[in-house]
CSV table of C-alpha atoms in Angstrom, one decimal:
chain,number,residue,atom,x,y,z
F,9,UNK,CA,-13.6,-15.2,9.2
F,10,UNK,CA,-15.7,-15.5,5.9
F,11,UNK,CA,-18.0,-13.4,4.1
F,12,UNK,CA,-20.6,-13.6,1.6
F,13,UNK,CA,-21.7,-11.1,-0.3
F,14,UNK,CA,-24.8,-11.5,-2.5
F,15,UNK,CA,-26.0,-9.5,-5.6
F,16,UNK,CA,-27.2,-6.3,-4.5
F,17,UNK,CA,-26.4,-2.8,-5.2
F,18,UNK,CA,-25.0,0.2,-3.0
F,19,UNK,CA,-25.6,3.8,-2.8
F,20,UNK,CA,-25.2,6.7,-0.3
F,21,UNK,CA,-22.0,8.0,0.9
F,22,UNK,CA,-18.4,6.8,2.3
F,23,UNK,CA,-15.5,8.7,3.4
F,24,UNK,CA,-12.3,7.2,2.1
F,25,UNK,CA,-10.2,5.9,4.8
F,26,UNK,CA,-6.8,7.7,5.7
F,27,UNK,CA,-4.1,6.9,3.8
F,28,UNK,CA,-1.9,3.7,4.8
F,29,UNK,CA,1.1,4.8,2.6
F,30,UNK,CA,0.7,8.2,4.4
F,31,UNK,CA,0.2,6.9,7.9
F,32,UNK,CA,3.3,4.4,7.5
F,33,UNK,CA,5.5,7.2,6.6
F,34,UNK,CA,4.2,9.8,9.2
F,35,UNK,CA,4.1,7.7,11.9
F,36,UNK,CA,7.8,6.5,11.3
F,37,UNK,CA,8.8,10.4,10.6
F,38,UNK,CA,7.3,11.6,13.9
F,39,UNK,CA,9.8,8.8,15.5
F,40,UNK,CA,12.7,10.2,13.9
F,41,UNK,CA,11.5,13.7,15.6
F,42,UNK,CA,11.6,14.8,18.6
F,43,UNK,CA,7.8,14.1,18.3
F,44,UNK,CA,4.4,15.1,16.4
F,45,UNK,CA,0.8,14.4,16.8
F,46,UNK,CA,0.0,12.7,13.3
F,47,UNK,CA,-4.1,13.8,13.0
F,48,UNK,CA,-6.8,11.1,11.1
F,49,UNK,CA,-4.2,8.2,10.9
F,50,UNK,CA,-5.0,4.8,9.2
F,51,UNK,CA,-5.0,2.6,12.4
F,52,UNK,CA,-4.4,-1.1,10.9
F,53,UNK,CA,-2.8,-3.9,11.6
F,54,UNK,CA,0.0,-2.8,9.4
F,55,UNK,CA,0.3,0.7,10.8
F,56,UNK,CA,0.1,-0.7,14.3
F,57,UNK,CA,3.6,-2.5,13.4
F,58,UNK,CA,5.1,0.4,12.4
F,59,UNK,CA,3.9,2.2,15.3
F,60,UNK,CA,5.7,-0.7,17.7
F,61,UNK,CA,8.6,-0.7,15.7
F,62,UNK,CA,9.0,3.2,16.5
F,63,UNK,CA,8.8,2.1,20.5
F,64,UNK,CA,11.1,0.0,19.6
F,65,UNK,CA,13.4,2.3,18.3
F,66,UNK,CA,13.2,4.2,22.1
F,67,UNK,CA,9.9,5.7,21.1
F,68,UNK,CA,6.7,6.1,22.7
F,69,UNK,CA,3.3,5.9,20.9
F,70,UNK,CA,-0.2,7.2,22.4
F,71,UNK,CA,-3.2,6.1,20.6
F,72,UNK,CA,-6.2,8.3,21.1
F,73,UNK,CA,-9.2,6.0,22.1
F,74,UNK,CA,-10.9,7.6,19.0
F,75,UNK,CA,-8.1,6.8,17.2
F,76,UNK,CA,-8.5,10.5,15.5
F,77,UNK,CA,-4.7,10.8,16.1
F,78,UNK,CA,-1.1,9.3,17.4
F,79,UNK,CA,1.1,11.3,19.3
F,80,UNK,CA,4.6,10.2,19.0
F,81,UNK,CA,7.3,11.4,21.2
F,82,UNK,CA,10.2,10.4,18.9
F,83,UNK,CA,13.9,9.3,19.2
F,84,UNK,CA,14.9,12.0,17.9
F,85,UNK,CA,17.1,11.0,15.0
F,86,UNK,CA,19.0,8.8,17.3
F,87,UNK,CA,17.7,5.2,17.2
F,88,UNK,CA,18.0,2.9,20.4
F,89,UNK,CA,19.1,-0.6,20.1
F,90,UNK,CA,15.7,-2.9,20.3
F,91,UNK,CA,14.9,-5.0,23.8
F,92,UNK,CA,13.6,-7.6,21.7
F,93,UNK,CA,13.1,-8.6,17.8
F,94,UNK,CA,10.9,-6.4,15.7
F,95,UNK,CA,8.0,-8.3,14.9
F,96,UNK,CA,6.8,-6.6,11.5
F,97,UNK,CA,3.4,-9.0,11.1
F,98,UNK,CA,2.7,-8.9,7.1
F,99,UNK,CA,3.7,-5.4,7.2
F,100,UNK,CA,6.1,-4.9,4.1
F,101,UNK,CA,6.0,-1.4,4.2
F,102,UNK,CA,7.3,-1.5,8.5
F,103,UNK,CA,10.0,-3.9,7.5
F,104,UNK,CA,11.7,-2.2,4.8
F,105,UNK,CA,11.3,1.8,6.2
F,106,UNK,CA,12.7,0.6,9.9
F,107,UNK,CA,15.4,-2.0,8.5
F,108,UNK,CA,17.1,1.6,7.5
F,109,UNK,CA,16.6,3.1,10.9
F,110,UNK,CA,18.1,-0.1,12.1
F,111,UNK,CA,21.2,0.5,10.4
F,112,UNK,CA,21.8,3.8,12.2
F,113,UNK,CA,22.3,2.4,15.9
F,114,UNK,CA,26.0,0.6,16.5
F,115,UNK,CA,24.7,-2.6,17.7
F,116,UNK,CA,22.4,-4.8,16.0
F,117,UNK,CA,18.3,-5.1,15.8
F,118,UNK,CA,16.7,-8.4,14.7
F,119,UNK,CA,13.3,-8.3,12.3
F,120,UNK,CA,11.2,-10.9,11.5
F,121,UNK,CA,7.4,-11.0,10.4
F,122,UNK,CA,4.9,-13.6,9.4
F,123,UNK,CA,5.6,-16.7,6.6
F,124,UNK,CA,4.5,-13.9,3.9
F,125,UNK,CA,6.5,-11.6,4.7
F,126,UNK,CA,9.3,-13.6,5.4
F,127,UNK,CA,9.1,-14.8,2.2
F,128,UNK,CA,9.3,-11.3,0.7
F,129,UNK,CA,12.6,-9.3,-0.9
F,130,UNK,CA,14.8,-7.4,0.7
F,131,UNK,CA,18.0,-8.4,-0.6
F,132,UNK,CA,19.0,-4.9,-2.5
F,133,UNK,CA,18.2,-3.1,0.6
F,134,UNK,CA,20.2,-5.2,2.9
F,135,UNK,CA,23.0,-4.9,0.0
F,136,UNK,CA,22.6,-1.3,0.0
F,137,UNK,CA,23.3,-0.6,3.9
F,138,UNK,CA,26.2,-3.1,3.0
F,139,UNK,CA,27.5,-0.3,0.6
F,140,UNK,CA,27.3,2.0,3.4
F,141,UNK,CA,29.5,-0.1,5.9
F,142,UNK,CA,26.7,-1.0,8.0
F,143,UNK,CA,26.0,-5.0,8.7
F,144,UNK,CA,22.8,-6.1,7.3
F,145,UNK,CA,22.2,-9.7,7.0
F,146,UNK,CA,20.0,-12.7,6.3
F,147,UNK,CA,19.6,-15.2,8.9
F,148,UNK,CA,18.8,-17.6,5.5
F,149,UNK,CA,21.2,-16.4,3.9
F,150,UNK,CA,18.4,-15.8,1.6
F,151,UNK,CA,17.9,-12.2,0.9
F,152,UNK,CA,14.6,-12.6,3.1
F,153,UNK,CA,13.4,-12.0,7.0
F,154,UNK,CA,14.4,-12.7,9.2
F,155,UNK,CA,17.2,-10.1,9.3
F,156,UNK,CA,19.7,-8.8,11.4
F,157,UNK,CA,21.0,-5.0,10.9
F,158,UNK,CA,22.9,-2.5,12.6
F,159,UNK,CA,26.8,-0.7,12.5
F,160,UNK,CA,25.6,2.9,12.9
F,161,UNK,CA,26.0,3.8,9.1
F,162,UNK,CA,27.1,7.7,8.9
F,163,UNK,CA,26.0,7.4,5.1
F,164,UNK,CA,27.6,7.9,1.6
F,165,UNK,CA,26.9,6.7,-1.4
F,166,UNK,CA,24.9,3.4,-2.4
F,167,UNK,CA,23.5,1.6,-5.9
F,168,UNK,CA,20.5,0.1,-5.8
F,169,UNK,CA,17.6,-1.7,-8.3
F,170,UNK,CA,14.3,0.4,-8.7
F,171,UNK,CA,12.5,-2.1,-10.0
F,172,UNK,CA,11.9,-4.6,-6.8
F,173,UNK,CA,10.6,-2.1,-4.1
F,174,UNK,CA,10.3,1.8,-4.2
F,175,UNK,CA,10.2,0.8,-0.8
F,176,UNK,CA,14.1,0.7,-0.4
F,177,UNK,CA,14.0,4.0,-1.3
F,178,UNK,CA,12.1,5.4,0.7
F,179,UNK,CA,13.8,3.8,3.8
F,180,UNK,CA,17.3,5.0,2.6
F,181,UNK,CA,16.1,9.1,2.1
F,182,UNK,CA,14.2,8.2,5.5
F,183,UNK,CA,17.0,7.4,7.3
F,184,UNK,CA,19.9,9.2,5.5
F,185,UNK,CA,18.1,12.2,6.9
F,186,UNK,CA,19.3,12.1,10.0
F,187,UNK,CA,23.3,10.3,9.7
F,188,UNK,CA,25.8,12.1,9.8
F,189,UNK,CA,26.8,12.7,5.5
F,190,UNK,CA,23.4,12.1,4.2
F,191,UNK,CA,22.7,9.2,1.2
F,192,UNK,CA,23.3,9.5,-2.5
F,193,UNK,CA,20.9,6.7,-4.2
F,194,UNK,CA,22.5,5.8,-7.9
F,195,UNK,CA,19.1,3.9,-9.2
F,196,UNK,CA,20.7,0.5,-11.6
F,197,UNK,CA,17.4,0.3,-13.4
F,198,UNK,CA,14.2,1.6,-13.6
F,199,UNK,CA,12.4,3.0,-10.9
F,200,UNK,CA,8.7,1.0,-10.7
F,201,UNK,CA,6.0,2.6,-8.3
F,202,UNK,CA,7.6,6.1,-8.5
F,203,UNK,CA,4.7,7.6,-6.9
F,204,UNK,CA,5.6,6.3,-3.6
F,205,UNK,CA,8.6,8.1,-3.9
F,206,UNK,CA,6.6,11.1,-4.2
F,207,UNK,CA,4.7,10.4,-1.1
F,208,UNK,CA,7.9,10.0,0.8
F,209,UNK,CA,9.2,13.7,-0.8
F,210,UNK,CA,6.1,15.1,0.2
F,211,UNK,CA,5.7,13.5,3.4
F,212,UNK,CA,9.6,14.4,4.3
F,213,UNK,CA,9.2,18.3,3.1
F,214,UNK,CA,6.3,18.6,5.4
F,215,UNK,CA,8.3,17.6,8.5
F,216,UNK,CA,11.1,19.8,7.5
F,217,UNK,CA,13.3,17.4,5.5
F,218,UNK,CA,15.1,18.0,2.2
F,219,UNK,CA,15.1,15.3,-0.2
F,220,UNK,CA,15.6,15.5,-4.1
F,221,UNK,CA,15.5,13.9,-7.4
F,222,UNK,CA,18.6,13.7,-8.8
F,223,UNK,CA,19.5,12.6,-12.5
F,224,UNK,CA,20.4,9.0,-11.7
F,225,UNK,CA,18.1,8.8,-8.5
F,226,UNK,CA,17.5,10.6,-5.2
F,227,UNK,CA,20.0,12.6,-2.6
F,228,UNK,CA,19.2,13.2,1.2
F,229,UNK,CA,21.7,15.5,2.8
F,230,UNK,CA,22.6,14.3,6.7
F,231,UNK,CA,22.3,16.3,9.7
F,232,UNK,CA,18.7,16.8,9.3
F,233,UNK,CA,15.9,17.3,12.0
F,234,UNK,CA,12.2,16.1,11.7
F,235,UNK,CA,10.6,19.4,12.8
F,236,UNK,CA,6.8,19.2,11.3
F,237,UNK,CA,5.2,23.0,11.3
F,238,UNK,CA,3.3,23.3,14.8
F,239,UNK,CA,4.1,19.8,15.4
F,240,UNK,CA,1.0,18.4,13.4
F,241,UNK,CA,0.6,16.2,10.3
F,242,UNK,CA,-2.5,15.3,9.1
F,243,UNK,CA,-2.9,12.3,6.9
F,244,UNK,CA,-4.8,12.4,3.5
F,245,UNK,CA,-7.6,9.9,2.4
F,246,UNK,CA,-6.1,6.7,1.2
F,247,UNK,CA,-6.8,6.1,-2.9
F,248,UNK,CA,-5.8,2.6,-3.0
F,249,UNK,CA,-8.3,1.7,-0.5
F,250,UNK,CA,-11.2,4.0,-1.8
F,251,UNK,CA,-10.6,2.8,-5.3
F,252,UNK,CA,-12.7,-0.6,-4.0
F,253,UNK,CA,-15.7,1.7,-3.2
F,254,UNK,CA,-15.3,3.6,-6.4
F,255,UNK,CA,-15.3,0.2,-8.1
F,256,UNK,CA,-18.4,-0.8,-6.5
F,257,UNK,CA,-19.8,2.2,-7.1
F,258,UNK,CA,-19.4,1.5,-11.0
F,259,UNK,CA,-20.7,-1.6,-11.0
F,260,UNK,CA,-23.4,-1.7,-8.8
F,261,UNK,CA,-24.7,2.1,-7.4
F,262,UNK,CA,-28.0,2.6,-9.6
F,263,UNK,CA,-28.6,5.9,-8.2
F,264,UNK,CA,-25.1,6.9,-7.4
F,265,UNK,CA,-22.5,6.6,-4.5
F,266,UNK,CA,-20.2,9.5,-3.1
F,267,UNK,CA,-16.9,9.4,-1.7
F,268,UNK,CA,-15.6,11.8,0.1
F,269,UNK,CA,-11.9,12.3,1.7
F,270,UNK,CA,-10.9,12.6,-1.9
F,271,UNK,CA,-8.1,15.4,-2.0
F,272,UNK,CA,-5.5,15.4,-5.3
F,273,UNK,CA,-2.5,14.3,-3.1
F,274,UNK,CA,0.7,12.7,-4.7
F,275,UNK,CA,-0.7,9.4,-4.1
F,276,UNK,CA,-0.3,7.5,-8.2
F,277,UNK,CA,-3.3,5.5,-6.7
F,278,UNK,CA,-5.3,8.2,-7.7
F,279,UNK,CA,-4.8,7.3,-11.5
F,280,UNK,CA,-8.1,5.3,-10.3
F,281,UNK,CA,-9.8,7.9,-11.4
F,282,UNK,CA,-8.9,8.3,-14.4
F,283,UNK,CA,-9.2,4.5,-15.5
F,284,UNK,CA,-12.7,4.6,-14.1
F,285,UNK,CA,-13.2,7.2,-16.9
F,286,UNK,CA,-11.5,5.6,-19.8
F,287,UNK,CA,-13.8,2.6,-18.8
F,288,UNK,CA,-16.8,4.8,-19.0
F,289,UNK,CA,-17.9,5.5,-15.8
F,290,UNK,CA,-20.5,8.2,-14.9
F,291,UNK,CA,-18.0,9.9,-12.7
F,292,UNK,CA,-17.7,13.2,-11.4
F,293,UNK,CA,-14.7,14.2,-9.0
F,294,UNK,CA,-15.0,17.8,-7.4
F,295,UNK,CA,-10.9,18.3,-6.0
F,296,UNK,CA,-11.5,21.0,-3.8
F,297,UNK,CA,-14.4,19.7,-1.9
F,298,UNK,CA,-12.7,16.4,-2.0
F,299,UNK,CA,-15.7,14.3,-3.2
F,300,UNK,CA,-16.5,11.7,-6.1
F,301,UNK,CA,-19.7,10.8,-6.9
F,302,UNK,CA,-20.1,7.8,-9.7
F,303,UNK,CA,-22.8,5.7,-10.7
F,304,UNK,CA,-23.2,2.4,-12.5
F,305,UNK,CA,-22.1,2.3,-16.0
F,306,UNK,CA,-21.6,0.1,-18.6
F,307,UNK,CA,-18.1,0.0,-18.8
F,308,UNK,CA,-15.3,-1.1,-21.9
F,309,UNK,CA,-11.8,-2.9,-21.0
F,310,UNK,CA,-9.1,-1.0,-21.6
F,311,UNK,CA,-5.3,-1.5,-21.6
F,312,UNK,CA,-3.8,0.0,-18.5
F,313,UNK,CA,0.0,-0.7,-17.2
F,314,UNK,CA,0.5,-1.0,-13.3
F,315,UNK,CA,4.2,-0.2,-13.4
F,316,UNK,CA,3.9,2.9,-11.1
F,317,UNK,CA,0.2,1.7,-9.4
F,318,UNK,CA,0.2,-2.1,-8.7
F,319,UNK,CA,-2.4,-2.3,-5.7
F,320,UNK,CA,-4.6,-1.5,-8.1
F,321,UNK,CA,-4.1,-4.4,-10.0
F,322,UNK,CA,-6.8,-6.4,-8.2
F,323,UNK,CA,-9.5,-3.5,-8.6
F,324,UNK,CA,-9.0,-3.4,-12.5
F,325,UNK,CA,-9.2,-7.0,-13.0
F,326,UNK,CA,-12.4,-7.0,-11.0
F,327,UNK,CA,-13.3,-4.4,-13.7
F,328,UNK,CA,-12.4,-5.9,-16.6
F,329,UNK,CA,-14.6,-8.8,-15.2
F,330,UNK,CA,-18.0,-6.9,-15.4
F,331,UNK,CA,-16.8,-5.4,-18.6
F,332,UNK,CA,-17.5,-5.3,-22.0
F,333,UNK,CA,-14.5,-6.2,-24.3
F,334,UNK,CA,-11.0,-6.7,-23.0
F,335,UNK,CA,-9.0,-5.4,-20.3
F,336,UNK,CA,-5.4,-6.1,-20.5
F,337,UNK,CA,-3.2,-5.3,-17.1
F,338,UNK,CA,0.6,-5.1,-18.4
F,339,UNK,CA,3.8,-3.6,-16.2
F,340,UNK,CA,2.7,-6.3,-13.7
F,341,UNK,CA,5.8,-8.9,-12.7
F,342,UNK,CA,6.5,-6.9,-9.6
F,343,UNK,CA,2.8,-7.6,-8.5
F,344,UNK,CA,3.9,-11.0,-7.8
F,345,UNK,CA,6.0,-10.0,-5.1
F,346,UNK,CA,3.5,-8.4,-2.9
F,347,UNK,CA,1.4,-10.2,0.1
F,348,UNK,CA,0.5,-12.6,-2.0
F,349,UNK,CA,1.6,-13.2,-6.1
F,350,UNK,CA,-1.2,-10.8,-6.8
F,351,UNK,CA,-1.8,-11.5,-10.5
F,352,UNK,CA,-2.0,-15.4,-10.0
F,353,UNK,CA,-3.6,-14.8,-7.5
F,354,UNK,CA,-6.9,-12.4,-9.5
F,355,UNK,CA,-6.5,-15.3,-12.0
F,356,UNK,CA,-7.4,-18.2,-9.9
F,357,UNK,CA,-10.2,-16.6,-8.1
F,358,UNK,CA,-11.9,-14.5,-10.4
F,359,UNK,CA,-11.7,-17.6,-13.1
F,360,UNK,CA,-13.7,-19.3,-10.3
F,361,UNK,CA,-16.3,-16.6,-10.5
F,362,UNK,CA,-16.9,-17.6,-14.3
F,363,UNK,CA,-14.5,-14.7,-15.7
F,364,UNK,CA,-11.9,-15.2,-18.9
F,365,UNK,CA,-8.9,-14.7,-17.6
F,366,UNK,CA,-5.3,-15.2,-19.6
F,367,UNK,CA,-2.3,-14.9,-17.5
F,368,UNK,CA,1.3,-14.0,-18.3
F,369,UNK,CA,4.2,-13.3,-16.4
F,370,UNK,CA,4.0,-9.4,-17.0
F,371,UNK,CA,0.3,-9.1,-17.9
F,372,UNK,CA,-3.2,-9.8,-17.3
F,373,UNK,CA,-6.0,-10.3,-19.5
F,374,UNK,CA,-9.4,-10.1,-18.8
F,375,UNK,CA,-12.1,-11.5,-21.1
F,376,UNK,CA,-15.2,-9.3,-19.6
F,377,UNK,CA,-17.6,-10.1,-22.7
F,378,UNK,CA,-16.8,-13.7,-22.5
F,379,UNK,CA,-17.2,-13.9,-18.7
F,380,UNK,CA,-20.6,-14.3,-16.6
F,381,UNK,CA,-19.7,-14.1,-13.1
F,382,UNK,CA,-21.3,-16.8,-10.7
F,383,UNK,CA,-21.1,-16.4,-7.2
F,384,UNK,CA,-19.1,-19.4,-5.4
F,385,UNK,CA,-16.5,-19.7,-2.7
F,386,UNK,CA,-13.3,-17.7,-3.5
F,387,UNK,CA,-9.9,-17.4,-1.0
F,388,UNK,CA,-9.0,-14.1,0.1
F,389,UNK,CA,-5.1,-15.6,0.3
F,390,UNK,CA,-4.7,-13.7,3.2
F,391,UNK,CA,-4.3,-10.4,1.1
F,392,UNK,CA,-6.2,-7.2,2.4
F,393,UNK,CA,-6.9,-6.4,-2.0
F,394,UNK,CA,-7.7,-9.6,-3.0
F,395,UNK,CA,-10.3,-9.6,-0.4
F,396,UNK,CA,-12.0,-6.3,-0.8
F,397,UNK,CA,-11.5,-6.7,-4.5
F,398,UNK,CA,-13.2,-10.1,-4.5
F,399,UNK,CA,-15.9,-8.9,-2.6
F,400,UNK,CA,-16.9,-6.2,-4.9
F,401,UNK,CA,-17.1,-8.8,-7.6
F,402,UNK,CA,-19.5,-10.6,-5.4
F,403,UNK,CA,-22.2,-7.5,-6.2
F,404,UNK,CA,-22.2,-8.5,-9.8
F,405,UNK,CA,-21.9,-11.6,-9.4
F,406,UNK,CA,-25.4,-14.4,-9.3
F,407,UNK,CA,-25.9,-15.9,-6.1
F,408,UNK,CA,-23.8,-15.8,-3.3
F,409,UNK,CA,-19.9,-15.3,-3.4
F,410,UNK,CA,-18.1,-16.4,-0.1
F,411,UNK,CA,-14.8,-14.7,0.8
F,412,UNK,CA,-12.4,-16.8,2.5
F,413,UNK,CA,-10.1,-14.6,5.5
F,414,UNK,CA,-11.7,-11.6,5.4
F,415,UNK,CA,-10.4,-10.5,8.2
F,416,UNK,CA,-7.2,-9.4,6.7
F,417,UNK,CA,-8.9,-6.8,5.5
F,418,UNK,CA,-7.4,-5.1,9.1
F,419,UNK,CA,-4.4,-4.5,7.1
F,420,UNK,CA,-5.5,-1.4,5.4
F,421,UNK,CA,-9.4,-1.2,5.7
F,422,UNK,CA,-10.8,-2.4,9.4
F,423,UNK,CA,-14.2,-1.4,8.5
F,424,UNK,CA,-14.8,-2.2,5.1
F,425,UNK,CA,-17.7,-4.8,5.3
F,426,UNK,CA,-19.3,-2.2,7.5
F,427,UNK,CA,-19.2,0.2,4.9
F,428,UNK,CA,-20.9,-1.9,2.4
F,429,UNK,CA,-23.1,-2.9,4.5
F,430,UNK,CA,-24.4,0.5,5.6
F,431,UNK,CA,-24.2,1.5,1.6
F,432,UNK,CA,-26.8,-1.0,1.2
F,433,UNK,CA,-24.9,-4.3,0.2
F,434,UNK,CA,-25.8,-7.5,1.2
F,435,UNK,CA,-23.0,-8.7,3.5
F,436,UNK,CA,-23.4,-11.8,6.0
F,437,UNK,CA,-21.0,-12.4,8.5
């Protein structure tokens, strides 16, 4: 499916979709329980894979036909050996959380997703349940899906990079939960994306589960049980995915746009906020009602690293495109390695639009005073954020920009065109 979006503004208001971070994580936790209802998901394509992943598993999943909540009747912190391989889609996130909980049932679960994700890392994490005598292997030999896991790991110890996937992290606290000694994670380098470690802490005390920081990485003692308070979670707006609305909000609301859903959560996403202000937005965010309200703005590039935020790479550089000045993205290489090589990817389609745009292998520039956006035919690269980011260029830009694949915005944001559309953009289908 394409759209086009032509020049046009927006204004009204929007409630932030849940979180797909939070949803992943909840979902997955409510399987390693003996069950929870998990209130205002994210249902996605993504989420829907983790969802049949937990089935999988020996789970059962029931979708309310609102889809206000899931209720999970979980495994119980004993996974089942899968029927059938675990088809993951372009889900990253499913593929590395449930290769962990593969690795605690004695025989062996296959898992395999789409030519993206297949061609995704997950090398250190298969090394890592290698280090904790479980088999974990690459059909390719390659470090890369599809993969084959299993050996009923009872834990221990395990070194592992920080700087590929905070993923593997998460999946290892997830799932050292409930063996039998618990994980000890020794980080080798630097940890990128911490905040999604956070979300995992977070997400893991509120079901009952006790997971630290340690001085070298993270500890998760064994034996625990998944036991969220009243058998509830409720899942927090999603700041990755309202950061395109607050984007387009800044570029193109004349008399203001609010977002609501907006609660302070541990989410580093939420550091949109506060780029959004260094650029010089007319912003206003009220925490305890949960609402932003910003207007456009004549905003100035700035330098901002992604090490600990990279979905927001795409937003910024749609930013620094309707700037003034120059914005310069560093901390970026692992932005490469997401559904699509992100920062080539911003280059190549937003240099189509008319913008300046430098590339490196770690960094971005963005030429906003030397760039005059033109609308023209762009490719969403099947990528959920180059899409919505792309499209929200397509308000600033003249003419008519057409977005190729915008379905995949199913990933993380089902209704997004609709939103613009009802906040006054001009969207075509």
């Amino acid at each position: 499916m394409d759209i086009t979006i032509a020049e046009s503004t927006v204004e009204g208001t929007a409630q932030a979709p849940p979180s797909k971070s939070y949803t992943h994580r909840a979902v997955l936790a409510a399987g390693y329980a003996d069950g929870a209802v998990v209130h205002d998901p994210l249902v996605s394509a993504d989420t829907k894979a983790t969802m049949r992943a937990v089935e999988a598993y020996g789970g059962s999943v029931s979708l309310a036909e609102d889809e206000s909540t899931v209720e999970v009747t979980g495994f119980d912190g004993r996974p089942g050996t899968p029927d059938d391989v675990i088809d993951c889609a372009n889900s990253g996130t499913t593929m590395r959380l449930v290769t962990a909980t593969a690795a605690l049932q004695d025989n062996l679960a296959v898992l395999t997703g789409d030519g993206s994700l297949r061609s995704r890392p997950q090398g250190p994490l298969l090394d890592a349940i290698g280090q904790l005598n479980g088999d974990a292997e690459s059909t390719r030999r390659n470090g890369q899906a599809p993969l084959v896991v299993g050996g009923g790991v009872d834990g221990g110890a395990v070194e592992i990079p920080g700087d590929v996937s905070s993923q593997y992290i998460t999946a290892l606290l997830m799932a050292g939960a409930v063996s039998p000694d618990g994980v000890d994670i020794d980080l080798t380098t630097e940890l990128k994306s911490s905040p999604y470690v956070d979300i995992t802490l977070e997400v893991l005390a509120d079901f009952g589960v006790d997971a630290e920081k340690t001085d070298n990485g993270f500890t998760v003692e064994g034996g625990q049980s998944y036991t969220p308070a009243g058998g509830d979670y409720n899942v927090p707006g999603d700041f990755s995915s309202m950061s395109y609305l607050l984007a387009a909000g800044a570029l193109a609301a004349e008399d203001g746009l609010r977002v609501t859903s907006a609660f302070p959560s541990a989410q580093g996403d939420a550091a949109i906020v506060d780029i959004l202000d260094r650029m010089g937005a007319d912003l206003d965010w009220d925490e305890d009602k949960g609402e932003i309200t910003v207007s456009q703005s004549d905003l100035t590039g700035i330098e901002v690293g992604v090490e600990d935020t990279p979905d927001l790479l795409p937003t910024i550089a749609t930013l620094g495109a309707a700037a003034d000045g120059v914005t310069r993205i560093t901390d970026a290489e692992h932005v490469r390695y997401k559904e699509t090589d992100r920062v080539s990817a911003m280059a190549e389609e937003l240099t189509k639009m008319g913008a300046e745009v430098e590339e490196h292998q770690d960094e971005l520039f963005v030429y906003g005073a030397d760039s005059d956006l033109v609308g023209t035919t762009v490719e969403g690269r099947a990528d959920h954020r180059i899409i919505m980011s792309l499209a929200v260029a397509g308000l600033v830009a003249d003419g008519e920009t057409t977005v190729t694949g915008a379905e995949h915005v199913d990933v993380s944001f089902p209704d997004f065109f609709d939103v613009l559309d009802s906040l006054g953009a001009a969207v075509e289908r």
